Tab-separated table of C-alpha atoms and ligand atoms in Angstrom:
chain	number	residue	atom	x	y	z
N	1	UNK	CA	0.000	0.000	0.000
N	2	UNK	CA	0.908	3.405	-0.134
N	3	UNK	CA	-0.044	5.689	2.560
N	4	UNK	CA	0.153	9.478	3.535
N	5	UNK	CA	0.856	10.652	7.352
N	6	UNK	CA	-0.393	14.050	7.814
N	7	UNK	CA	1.454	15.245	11.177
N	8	UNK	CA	4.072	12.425	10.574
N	9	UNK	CA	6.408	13.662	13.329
N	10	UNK	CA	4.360	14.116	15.750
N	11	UNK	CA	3.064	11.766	19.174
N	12	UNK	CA	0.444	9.717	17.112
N	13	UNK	CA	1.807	10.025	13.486
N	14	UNK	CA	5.098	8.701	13.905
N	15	UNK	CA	4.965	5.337	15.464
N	16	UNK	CA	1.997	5.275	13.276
N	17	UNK	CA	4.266	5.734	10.025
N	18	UNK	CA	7.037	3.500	11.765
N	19	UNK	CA	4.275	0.823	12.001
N	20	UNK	CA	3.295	0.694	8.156
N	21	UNK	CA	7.262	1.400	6.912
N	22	UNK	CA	7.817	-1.964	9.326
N	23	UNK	CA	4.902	-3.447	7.845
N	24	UNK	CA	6.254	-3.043	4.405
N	25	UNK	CA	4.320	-0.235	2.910
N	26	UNK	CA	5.472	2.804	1.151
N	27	UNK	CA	5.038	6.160	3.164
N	28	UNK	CA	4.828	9.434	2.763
N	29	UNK	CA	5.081	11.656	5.560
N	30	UNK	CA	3.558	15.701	5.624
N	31	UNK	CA	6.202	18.013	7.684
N	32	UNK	CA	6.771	21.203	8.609
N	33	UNK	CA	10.574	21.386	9.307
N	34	UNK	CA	13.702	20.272	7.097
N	35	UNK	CA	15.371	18.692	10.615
N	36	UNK	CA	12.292	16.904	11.155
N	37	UNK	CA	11.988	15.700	7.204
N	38	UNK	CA	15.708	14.473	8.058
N	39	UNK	CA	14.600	12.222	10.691
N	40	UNK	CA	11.458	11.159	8.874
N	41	UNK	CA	13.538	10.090	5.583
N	42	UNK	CA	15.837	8.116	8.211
N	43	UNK	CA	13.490	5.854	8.933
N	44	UNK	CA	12.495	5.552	5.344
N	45	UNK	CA	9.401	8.032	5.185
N	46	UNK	CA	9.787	9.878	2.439
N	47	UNK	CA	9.416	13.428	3.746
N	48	UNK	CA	6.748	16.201	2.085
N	49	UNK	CA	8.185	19.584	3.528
N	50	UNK	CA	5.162	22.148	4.229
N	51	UNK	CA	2.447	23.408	6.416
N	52	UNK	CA	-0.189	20.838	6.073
N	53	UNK	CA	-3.004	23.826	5.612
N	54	UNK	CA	-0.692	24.140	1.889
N	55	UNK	CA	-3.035	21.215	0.098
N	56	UNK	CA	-1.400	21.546	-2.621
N	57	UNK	CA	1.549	20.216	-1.613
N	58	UNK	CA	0.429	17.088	-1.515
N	59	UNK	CA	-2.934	16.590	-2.372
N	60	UNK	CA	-1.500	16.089	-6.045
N	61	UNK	CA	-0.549	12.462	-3.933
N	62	UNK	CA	-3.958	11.346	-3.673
N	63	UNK	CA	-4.753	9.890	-6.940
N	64	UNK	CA	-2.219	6.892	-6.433
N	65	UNK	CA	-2.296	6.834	-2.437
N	66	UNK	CA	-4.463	4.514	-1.166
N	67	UNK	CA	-4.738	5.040	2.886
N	68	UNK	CA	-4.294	8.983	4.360
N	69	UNK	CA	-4.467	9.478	7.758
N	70	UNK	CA	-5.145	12.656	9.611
N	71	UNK	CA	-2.846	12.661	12.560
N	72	UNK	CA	-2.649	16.249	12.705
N	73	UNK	CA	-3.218	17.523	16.771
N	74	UNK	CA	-2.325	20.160	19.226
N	75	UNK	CA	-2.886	23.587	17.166
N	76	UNK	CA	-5.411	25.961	18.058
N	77	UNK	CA	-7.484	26.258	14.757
N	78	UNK	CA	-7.331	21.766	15.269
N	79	UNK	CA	-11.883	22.141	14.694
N	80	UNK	CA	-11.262	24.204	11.691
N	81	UNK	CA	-8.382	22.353	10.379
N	82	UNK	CA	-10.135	18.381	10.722
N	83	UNK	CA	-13.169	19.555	8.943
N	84	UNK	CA	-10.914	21.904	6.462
N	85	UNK	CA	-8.494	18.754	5.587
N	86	UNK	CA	-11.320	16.705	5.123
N	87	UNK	CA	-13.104	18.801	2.336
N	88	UNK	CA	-9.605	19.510	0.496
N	89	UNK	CA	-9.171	15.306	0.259
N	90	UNK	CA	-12.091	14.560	-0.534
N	91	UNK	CA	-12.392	17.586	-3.697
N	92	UNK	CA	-8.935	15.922	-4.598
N	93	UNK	CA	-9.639	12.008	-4.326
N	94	UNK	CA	-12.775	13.180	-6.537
N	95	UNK	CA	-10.794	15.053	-9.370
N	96	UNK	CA	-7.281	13.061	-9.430
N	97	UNK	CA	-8.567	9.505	-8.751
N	98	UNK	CA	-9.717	6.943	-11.670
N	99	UNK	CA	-13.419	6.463	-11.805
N	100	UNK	CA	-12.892	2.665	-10.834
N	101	UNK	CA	-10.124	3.826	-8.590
N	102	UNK	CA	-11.172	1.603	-5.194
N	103	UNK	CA	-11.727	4.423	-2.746
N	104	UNK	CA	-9.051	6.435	-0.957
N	105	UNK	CA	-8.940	5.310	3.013
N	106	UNK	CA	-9.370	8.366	5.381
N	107	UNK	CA	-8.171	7.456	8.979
N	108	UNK	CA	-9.581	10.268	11.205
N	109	UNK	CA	-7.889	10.552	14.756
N	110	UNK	CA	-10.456	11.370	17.207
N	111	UNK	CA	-10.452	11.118	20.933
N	112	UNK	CA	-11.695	9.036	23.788
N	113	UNK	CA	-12.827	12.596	25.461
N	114	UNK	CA	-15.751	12.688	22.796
N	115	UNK	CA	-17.704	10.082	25.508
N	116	UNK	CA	-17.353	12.123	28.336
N	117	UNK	CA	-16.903	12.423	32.064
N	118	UNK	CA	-18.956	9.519	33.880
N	119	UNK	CA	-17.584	7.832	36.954
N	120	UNK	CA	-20.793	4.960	36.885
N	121	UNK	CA	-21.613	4.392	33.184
N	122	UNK	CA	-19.694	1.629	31.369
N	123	UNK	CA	-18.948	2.777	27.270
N	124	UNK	CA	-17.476	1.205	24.158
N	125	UNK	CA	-17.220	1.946	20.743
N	126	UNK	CA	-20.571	1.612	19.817
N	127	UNK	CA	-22.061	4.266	22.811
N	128	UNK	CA	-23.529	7.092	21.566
N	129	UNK	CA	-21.254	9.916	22.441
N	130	UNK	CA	-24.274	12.190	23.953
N	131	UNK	CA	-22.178	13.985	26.649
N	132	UNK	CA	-18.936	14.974	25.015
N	133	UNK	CA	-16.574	17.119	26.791
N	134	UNK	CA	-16.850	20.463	26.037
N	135	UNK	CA	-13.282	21.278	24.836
N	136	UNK	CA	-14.018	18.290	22.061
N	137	UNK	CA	-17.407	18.333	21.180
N	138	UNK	CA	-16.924	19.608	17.870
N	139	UNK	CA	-15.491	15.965	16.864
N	140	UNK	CA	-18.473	14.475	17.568
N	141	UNK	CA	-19.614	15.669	13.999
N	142	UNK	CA	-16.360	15.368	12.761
N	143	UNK	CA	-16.265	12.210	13.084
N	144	UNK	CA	-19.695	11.918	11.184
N	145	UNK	CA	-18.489	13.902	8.492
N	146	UNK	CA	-15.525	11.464	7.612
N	147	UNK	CA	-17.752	8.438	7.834
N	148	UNK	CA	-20.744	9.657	5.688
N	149	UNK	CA	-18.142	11.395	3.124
N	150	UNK	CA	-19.211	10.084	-0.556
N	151	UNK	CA	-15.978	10.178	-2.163
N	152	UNK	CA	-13.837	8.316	0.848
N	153	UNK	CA	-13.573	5.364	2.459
N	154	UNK	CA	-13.484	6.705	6.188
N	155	UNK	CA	-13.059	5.631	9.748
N	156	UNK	CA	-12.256	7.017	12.679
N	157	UNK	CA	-9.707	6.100	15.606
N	158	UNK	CA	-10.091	7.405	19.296
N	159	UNK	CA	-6.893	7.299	20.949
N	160	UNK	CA	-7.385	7.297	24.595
N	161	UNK	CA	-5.626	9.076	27.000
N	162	UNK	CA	-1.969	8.798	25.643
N	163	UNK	CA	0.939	7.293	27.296
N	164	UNK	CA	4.886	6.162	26.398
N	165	UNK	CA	8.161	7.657	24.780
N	166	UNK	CA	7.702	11.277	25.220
N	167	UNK	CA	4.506	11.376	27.170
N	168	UNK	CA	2.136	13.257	24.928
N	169	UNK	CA	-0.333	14.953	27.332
N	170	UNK	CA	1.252	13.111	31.001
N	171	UNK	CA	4.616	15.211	29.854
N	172	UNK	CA	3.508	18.086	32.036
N	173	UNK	CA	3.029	15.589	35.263
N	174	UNK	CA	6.215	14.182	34.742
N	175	UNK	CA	7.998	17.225	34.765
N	176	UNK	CA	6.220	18.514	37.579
N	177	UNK	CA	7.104	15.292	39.647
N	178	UNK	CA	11.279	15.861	38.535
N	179	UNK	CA	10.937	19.218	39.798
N	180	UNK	CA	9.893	18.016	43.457
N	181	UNK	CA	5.796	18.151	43.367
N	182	UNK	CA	3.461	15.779	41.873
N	183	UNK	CA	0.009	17.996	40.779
N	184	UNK	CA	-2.504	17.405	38.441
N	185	UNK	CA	-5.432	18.358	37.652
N	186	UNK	CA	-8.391	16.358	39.165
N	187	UNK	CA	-10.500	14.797	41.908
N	188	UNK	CA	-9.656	11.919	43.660
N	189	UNK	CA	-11.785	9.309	42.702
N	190	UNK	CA	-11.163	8.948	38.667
N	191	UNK	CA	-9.903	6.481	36.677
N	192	UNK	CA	-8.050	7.397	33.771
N	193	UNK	CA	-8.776	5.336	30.196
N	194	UNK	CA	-5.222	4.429	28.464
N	195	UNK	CA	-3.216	3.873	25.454
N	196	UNK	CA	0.361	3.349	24.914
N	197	UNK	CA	1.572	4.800	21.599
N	198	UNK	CA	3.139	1.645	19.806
N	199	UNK	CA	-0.366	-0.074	20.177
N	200	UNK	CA	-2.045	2.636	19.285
N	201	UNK	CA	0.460	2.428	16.292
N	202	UNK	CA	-0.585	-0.616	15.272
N	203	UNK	CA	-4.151	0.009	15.273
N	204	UNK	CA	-3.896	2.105	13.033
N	205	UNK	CA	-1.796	-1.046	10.985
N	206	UNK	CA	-4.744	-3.413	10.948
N	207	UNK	CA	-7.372	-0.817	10.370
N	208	UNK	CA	-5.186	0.853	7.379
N	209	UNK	CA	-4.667	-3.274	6.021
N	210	UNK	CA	-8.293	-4.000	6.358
N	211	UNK	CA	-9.842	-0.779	5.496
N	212	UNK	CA	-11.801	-2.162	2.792
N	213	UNK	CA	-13.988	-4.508	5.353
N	214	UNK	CA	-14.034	-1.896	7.629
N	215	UNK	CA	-14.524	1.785	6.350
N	216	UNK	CA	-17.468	3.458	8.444
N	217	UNK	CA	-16.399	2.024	11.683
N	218	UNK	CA	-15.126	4.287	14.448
N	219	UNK	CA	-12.639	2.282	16.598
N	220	UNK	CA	-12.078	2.965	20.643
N	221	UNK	CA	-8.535	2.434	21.376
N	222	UNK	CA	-7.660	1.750	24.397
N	223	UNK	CA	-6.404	-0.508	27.170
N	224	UNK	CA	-8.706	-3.578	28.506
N	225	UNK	CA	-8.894	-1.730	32.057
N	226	UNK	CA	-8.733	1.869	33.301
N	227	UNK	CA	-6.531	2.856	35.928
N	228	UNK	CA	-7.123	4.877	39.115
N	229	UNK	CA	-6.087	8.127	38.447
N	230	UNK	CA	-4.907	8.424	42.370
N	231	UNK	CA	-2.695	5.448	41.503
N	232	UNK	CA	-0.656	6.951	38.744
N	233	UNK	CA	-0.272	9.849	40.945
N	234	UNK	CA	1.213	8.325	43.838
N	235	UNK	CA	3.266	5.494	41.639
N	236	UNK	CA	4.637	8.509	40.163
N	237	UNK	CA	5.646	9.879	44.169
N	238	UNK	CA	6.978	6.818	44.232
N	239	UNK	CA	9.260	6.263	41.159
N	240	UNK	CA	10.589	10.014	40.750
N	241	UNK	CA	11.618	10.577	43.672
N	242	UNK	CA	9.205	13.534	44.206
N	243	UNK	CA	7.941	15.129	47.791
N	244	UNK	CA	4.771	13.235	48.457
N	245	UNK	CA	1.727	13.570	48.974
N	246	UNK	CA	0.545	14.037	45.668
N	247	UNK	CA	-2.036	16.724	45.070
N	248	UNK	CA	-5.291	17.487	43.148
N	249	UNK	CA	-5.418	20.854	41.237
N	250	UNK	CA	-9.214	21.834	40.684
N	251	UNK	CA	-9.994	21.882	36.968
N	252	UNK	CA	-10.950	25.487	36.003
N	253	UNK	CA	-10.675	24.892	32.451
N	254	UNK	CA	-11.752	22.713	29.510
N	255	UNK	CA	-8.890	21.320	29.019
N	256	UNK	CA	-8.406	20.602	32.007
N	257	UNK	CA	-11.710	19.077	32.347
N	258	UNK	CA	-10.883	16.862	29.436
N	259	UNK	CA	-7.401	16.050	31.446
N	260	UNK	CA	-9.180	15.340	34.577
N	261	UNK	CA	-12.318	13.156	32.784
N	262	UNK	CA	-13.261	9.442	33.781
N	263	UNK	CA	-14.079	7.341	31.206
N	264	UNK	CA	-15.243	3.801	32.286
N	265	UNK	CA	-13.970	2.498	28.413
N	266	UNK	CA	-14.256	-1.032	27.716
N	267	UNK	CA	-13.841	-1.024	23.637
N	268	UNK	CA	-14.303	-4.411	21.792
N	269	UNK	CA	-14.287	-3.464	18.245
N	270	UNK	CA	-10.979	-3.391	17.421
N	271	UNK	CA	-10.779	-6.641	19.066
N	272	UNK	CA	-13.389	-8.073	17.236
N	273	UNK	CA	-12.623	-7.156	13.216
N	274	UNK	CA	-9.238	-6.234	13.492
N	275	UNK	CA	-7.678	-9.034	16.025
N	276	UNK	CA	-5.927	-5.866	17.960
N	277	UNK	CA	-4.891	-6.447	21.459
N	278	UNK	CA	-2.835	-4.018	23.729
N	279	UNK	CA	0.594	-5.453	24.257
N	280	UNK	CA	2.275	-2.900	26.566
N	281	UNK	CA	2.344	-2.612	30.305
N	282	UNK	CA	-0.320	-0.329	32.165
N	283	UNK	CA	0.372	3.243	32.785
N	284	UNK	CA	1.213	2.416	36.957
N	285	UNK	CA	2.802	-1.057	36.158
N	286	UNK	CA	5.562	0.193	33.640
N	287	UNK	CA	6.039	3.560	35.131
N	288	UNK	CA	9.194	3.548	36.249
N	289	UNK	CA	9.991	2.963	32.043
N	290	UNK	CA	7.772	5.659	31.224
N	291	UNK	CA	9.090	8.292	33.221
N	292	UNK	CA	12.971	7.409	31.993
N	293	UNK	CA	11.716	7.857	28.490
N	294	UNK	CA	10.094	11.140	29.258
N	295	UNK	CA	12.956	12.276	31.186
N	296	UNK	CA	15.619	11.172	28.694
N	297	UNK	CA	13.516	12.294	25.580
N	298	UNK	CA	13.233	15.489	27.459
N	299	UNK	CA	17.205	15.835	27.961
N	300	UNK	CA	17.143	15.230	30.973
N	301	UNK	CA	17.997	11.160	31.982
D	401	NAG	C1	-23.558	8.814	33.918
D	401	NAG	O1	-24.332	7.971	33.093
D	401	NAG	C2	-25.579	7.611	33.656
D	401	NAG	C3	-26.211	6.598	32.708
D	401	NAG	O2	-26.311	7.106	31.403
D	401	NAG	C4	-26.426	8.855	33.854
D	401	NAG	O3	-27.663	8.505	34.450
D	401	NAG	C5	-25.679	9.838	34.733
D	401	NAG	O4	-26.407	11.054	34.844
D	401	NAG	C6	-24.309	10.127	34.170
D	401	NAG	N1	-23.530	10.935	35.091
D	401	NAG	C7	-22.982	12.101	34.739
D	401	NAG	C8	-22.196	12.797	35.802
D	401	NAG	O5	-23.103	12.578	33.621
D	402	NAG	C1	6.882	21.995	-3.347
D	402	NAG	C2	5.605	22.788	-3.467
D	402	NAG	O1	4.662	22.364	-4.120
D	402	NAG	N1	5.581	23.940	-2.834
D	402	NAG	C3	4.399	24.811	-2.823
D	402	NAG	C4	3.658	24.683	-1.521
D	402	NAG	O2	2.568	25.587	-1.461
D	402	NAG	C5	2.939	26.949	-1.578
D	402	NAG	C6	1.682	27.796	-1.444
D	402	NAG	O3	0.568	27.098	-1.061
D	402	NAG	C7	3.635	27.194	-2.886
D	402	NAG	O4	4.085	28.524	-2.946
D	402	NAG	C8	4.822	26.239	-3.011
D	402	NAG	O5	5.417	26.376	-4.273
């Protein structure tokens, strides 16, 4: 296959790339920097240098490409972007591609956050999302829109709360606890719903491989069982090193809402058509490995 990474550098889209260029497929990743294109072509991703709001830098791609997925995250403008990337790939699959061309895969990254804070109710994959959180409700549609799109084959991945290599969204924590004070924000109580990167990675693998028995589907990803957000905060005491107790910061924002959010997750689709299964340690178990990547990717080991 060949596939386009949008955000190929970053948290989700590189491990993702790393996945198919292990897996044997030709990639192409979108980048903003020449030192990042550098690394990508290292591990043989074959670098497209621009901003990715420049479509025409690589939509001309799209009439031979067969899987592109939309790991672009963390800007501001992120609602406007998704729905903005969407339209220019699909007006591009629609001119550039064959008329019997099989369908160009879309792989929209989502979020578990899009089902909401609920300490009692039990979700999967298949729960209507009715009680988003705020910061992310916009995806809700979103992820509509990529689904129902005419000209694509779509689906949609939510990555649950990340964990692993850098630390994504825990970086913060972690460099809170090396300074001396573990504080997050939070209640006690919650339980946090998790994903290492690599098997996130290789979701996105088997749903990329199968795409043509499973475009339409929106896939949970995430561990088996939660974790008690108390005991990643005192683990974390524990394994840097840092003046206990831990401490609670009350959420006075949406994100941190959406930081601070239980979800009860137990997802079985990915399971069930793809044959996924988490591989990597919990969150608590393999902290002690998590927070020596974080602090060595951050300079710091
Ligand atoms: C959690 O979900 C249950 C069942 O849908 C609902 O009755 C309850 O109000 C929800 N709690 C919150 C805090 O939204
Ligand atoms: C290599 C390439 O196609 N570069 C183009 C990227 O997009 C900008 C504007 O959108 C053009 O000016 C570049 O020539």
């Amino acid at each position: 296959m060949k596939v386009l990474v949008l955000g190929a550098s970053g948290f989700i889209g590189l491990p993702a790339a790393q996945a198919f260029v292990r897996a044997g497929h030709t990639v192409y990743g979108v980048t903003r920097s020449a030192a990042k294109a550098k690394q990508l072509a290292a591990e043989e991703i074959i670098p497209i240098i621009c901003e990715v709001d420049q479509f025409d830098n690589w939509t001309k791609y799209l009439g031979t490409i067969d899987v592109l997925i939309d790991a672009v995250g963390g800007t501001a403008d992120i609602k406007t972007l998704s729905a903005n990337l969407l339209s220019a790939v699909s007006q591009a699959a629609k001119k550039l591609r064959a008329p019997h061309a099989t369908k160009l895969t879309y792989i929209y990254s989502s979020g578990t956050w899009v089902h909401g804070d609920n300490r009692s109710e039990i979700v999967s994959d298949t729960t209507a999302c009715t009680k988003p959180m705020p910061l992310v409700a916009w995806r809700v549609e979103q992820e509509q829109r990529v689904i129902n799109d005419p000209v694509l084959n779509g689906i949609v991945i939510r990555p649950a709360l990340l964990y692993g290599r850098s630390g994504s969204l825990l970086a913060p924590l972690f460099e809170s606890a090396s300074k001396g004070k573990v504080a997050w924000y939070g209640t006690p109580g919650g339980r946090y719903a998790l994903i290492h990167c690599d098997d996130l990675a290789d979701l996105y693998l088997r749903a990329a491989e199968k795409a043509q028995l499973v475009g339409g589907k929106i896939f949970d990803a995430a561990n088996d069982f939660t974790e008690s957000q108390d005991d990643v905060l005192n683990k974390l005491v524990e394994v840097s090193g840092a003046k206990g107790p831990y401490e609670w910061i009350k959420p006075e924002h949406p994100y941190h809402d959406a930081l601070a959010c239980t979800c009860l997750l137990r997802p079985y689709l990915a399971r069930a058509l793809l044959g996924w299964q988490p591989k990597k340690p919990g969150l608590v178990d393999g902290l002690s490995t998590y927070y020596a990547a974080w602090k060595a990717s951050a300079g710091l080991a």
